PDB file of C-alpha atoms in Angstrom:
ATOM      1  CA  MET H 281       0.020   0.008  -0.093  1.00 71.00           C
ATOM      2  CA  ILE H 282       1.182   3.498  -0.821  1.00 91.00           C
ATOM      3  CA  TRP H 283       0.673   6.484   1.458  1.00 93.00           C
ATOM      4  CA  GLN H 284      -1.259   8.324  -1.272  1.00 93.00           C
ATOM      5  CA  ASP H 285      -4.007   5.628  -0.969  1.00 94.00           C
ATOM      6  CA  LEU H 286      -4.572   6.398   2.537  1.00 93.00           C
ATOM      7  CA  VAL H 287      -4.615  10.104   1.793  1.00 95.00           C
ATOM      8  CA  PHE H 288      -7.333   9.846  -0.785  1.00 95.00           C
ATOM      9  CA  LEU H 289      -9.238   7.423   1.556  1.00 95.00           C
ATOM     10  CA  LEU H 290      -9.098   9.974   4.233  1.00 96.00           C
ATOM     11  CA  GLY H 291     -10.530  12.524   1.840  1.00 95.00           C
ATOM     12  CA  SER H 292     -13.335  10.152   0.858  1.00 96.00           C
ATOM     13  CA  VAL H 293     -14.252   9.500   4.508  1.00 96.00           C
ATOM     14  CA  SER H 294     -14.453  13.036   5.290  1.00 96.00           C
ATOM     15  CA  SER H 295     -16.729  13.698   2.290  1.00 94.00           C
ATOM     16  CA  ILE H 296     -18.982  10.723   3.585  1.00 94.00           C
ATOM     17  CA  LEU H 297     -19.041  12.131   7.170  1.00 95.00           C
ATOM     18  CA  PHE H 298     -20.121  15.691   5.840  1.00 95.00           C
ATOM     19  CA  LEU H 299     -22.551  14.468   3.433  1.00 93.00           C
ATOM     20  CA  ALA H 300     -24.302  11.911   5.641  1.00 93.00           C
ATOM     21  CA  PRO H 301     -26.402  14.486   7.431  1.00 94.00           C
ATOM     22  CA  THR H 302     -27.763  15.830   4.125  1.00 93.00           C
ATOM     23  CA  LEU H 303     -28.934  12.292   3.409  1.00 89.00           C
ATOM     24  CA  LYS H 304     -30.722  12.120   6.810  1.00 90.00           C
ATOM     25  CA  ASP H 305     -32.191  15.587   6.596  1.00 92.00           C
ATOM     26  CA  HIS H 306     -35.676  15.146   5.240  1.00 89.00           C
ATOM     27  CA  THR H 307     -35.798  18.954   4.449  1.00 91.00           C
ATOM     28  CA  ALA H 308     -32.610  19.083   2.494  1.00 91.00           C
ATOM     29  CA  ARG H 309     -32.833  19.916  -1.125  1.00 91.00           C
ATOM     30  CA  VAL H 310     -29.718  19.564  -3.303  1.00 92.00           C
ATOM     31  CA  PRO H 311     -30.118  20.376  -7.045  1.00 90.00           C
ATOM     32  CA  LEU H 312     -29.564  17.452  -9.537  1.00 90.00           C
ATOM     33  CA  GLY H 313     -27.114  19.698 -11.239  1.00 90.00           C
ATOM     34  CA  THR H 314     -24.988  19.334  -8.174  1.00 93.00           C
ATOM     35  CA  SER H 315     -25.665  15.871  -6.980  1.00 94.00           C
ATOM     36  CA  LEU H 316     -25.551  13.889 -10.188  1.00 94.00           C
ATOM     37  CA  PRO H 317     -22.272  15.157 -11.623  1.00 96.00           C
ATOM     38  CA  SER H 318     -20.631  14.578  -8.075  1.00 96.00           C
ATOM     39  CA  ALA H 319     -22.043  10.911  -8.157  1.00 97.00           C
ATOM     40  CA  ALA H 320     -20.632  10.321 -11.461  1.00 97.00           C
ATOM     41  CA  LEU H 321     -17.234  11.689 -10.531  1.00 97.00           C
ATOM     42  CA  GLY H 322     -17.180   9.437  -7.483  1.00 97.00           C
ATOM     43  CA  VAL H 323     -17.669   6.505  -9.697  1.00 97.00           C
ATOM     44  CA  VAL H 324     -15.141   7.660 -12.246  1.00 97.00           C
ATOM     45  CA  TYR H 325     -12.561   8.364  -9.512  1.00 97.00           C
ATOM     46  CA  GLY H 326     -13.301   4.966  -8.041  1.00 97.00           C
ATOM     47  CA  VAL H 327     -12.661   3.121 -11.121  1.00 97.00           C
ATOM     48  CA  SER H 328      -9.637   5.117 -11.854  1.00 97.00           C
ATOM     49  CA  PHE H 329      -8.146   4.463  -8.323  1.00 96.00           C
ATOM     50  CA  TYR H 330      -8.897   0.738  -8.641  1.00 96.00           C
ATOM     51  CA  SER H 331      -7.076   0.625 -12.091  1.00 96.00           C
ATOM     52  CA  MET H 332      -3.954   1.961 -10.334  1.00 95.00           C
ATOM     53  CA  GLY H 333      -4.186  -0.664  -7.637  1.00 94.00           C
ATOM     54  CA  MET H 334      -5.330   1.748  -4.814  1.00 96.00           C
ATOM     55  CA  ALA H 335      -8.127  -0.347  -3.350  1.00 96.00           C
ATOM     56  CA  PHE H 336      -8.744   1.842  -0.396  1.00 96.00           C
ATOM     57  CA  SER H 337      -8.978   4.975  -2.474  1.00 97.00           C
ATOM     58  CA  ALA H 338     -11.326   3.241  -4.926  1.00 97.00           C
ATOM     59  CA  SER H 339     -13.548   2.004  -2.184  1.00 97.00           C
ATOM     60  CA  GLY H 340     -13.939   5.427  -0.518  1.00 97.00           C
ATOM     61  CA  ALA H 341     -14.561   7.306  -3.927  1.00 97.00           C
ATOM     62  CA  LEU H 342     -17.099   4.612  -4.908  1.00 97.00           C
ATOM     63  CA  LEU H 343     -18.833   5.028  -1.537  1.00 97.00           C
ATOM     64  CA  THR H 344     -18.807   8.834  -2.018  1.00 97.00           C
ATOM     65  CA  GLY H 345     -20.352   8.471  -5.439  1.00 97.00           C
ATOM     66  CA  VAL H 346     -23.102   6.015  -4.015  1.00 96.00           C
ATOM     67  CA  LEU H 347     -23.841   8.653  -1.175  1.00 96.00           C
ATOM     68  CA  TRP H 348     -24.217  11.372  -3.906  1.00 96.00           C
ATOM     69  CA  ALA H 349     -26.496   9.264  -5.933  1.00 96.00           C
ATOM     70  CA  GLY H 350     -28.554   8.612  -2.698  1.00 95.00           C
ATOM     71  CA  ILE H 351     -28.751  12.339  -2.274  1.00 95.00           C
ATOM     72  CA  ALA H 352     -29.851  12.875  -5.919  1.00 93.00           C
ATOM     73  CA  ALA H 353     -32.668  10.129  -5.531  1.00 93.00           C
ATOM     74  CA  MET H 354     -33.932  11.316  -2.205  1.00 92.00           C
ATOM     75  CA  ARG H 355     -33.022  14.927  -1.662  1.00 90.00           C
ATOM     76  CA  SER H 356     -33.333  16.724  -5.046  1.00 88.00           C
ATOM     77  CA  PRO H 357     -36.205  19.171  -5.340  1.00 83.00           C
ATOM     78  CA  PRO H 358     -39.202  18.022  -7.427  1.00 78.00           C
ATOM     79  CA  VAL H 359     -38.750  18.551 -11.250  1.00 70.00           C
ATOM     80  CA  SER H 360     -41.468  20.646 -12.793  1.00 60.00           C
ATOM     81  CA  THR H 361     -43.843  18.424 -14.872  1.00 58.00           C
ATOM     82  CA  SER H 362     -44.509  20.626 -17.819  1.00 67.00           C
ATOM     83  CA  LEU H 363     -43.279  23.770 -19.703  1.00 65.00           C
ATOM     84  CA  SER H 364     -46.744  25.343 -19.231  1.00 72.00           C
ATOM     85  CA  ASP H 365     -46.199  25.301 -15.371  1.00 75.00           C
ATOM     86  CA  GLU H 366     -42.882  27.116 -15.912  1.00 73.00           C
ATOM     87  CA  VAL H 367     -44.387  29.795 -18.112  1.00 79.00           C
ATOM     88  CA  ALA H 368     -47.311  30.401 -15.631  1.00 79.00           C
ATOM     89  CA  ALA H 369     -44.747  30.720 -12.807  1.00 79.00           C
ATOM     90  CA  VAL H 370     -42.772  33.258 -14.869  1.00 83.00           C
ATOM     91  CA  ARG H 371     -45.968  35.150 -15.841  1.00 86.00           C
ATOM     92  CA  ALA H 372     -47.065  35.315 -12.201  1.00 86.00           C
ATOM     93  CA  ARG H 373     -43.690  36.771 -11.177  1.00 85.00           C
ATOM     94  CA  LEU H 374     -43.771  39.310 -13.894  1.00 87.00           C
ATOM     95  CA  SER H 375     -47.233  40.535 -13.063  1.00 84.00           C
ATOM     96  CA  GLU H 376     -46.404  41.114  -9.332  1.00 76.00           C
TER      97      GLU H 376
END
């Protein structure tokens, strides 16, 4: 094991500890534009670390990606169902 593997693992564990409260908080809302790219990056980093033989870093990055995916699934704001709803909301704001 190389020392860099532990450094990257420590960074991933820190991310997991900081993100876990967001997953637990039922009122938290994280935009998909934040959570989906972060989830994808976690998986890409995990695969990259694994290909370099850095198993601990790979595990931490993959878990971070999974946590971001959970946040995307459970804590993203609802997506508007139609364009007409968006147009109505803009008109309402303009008429105020």
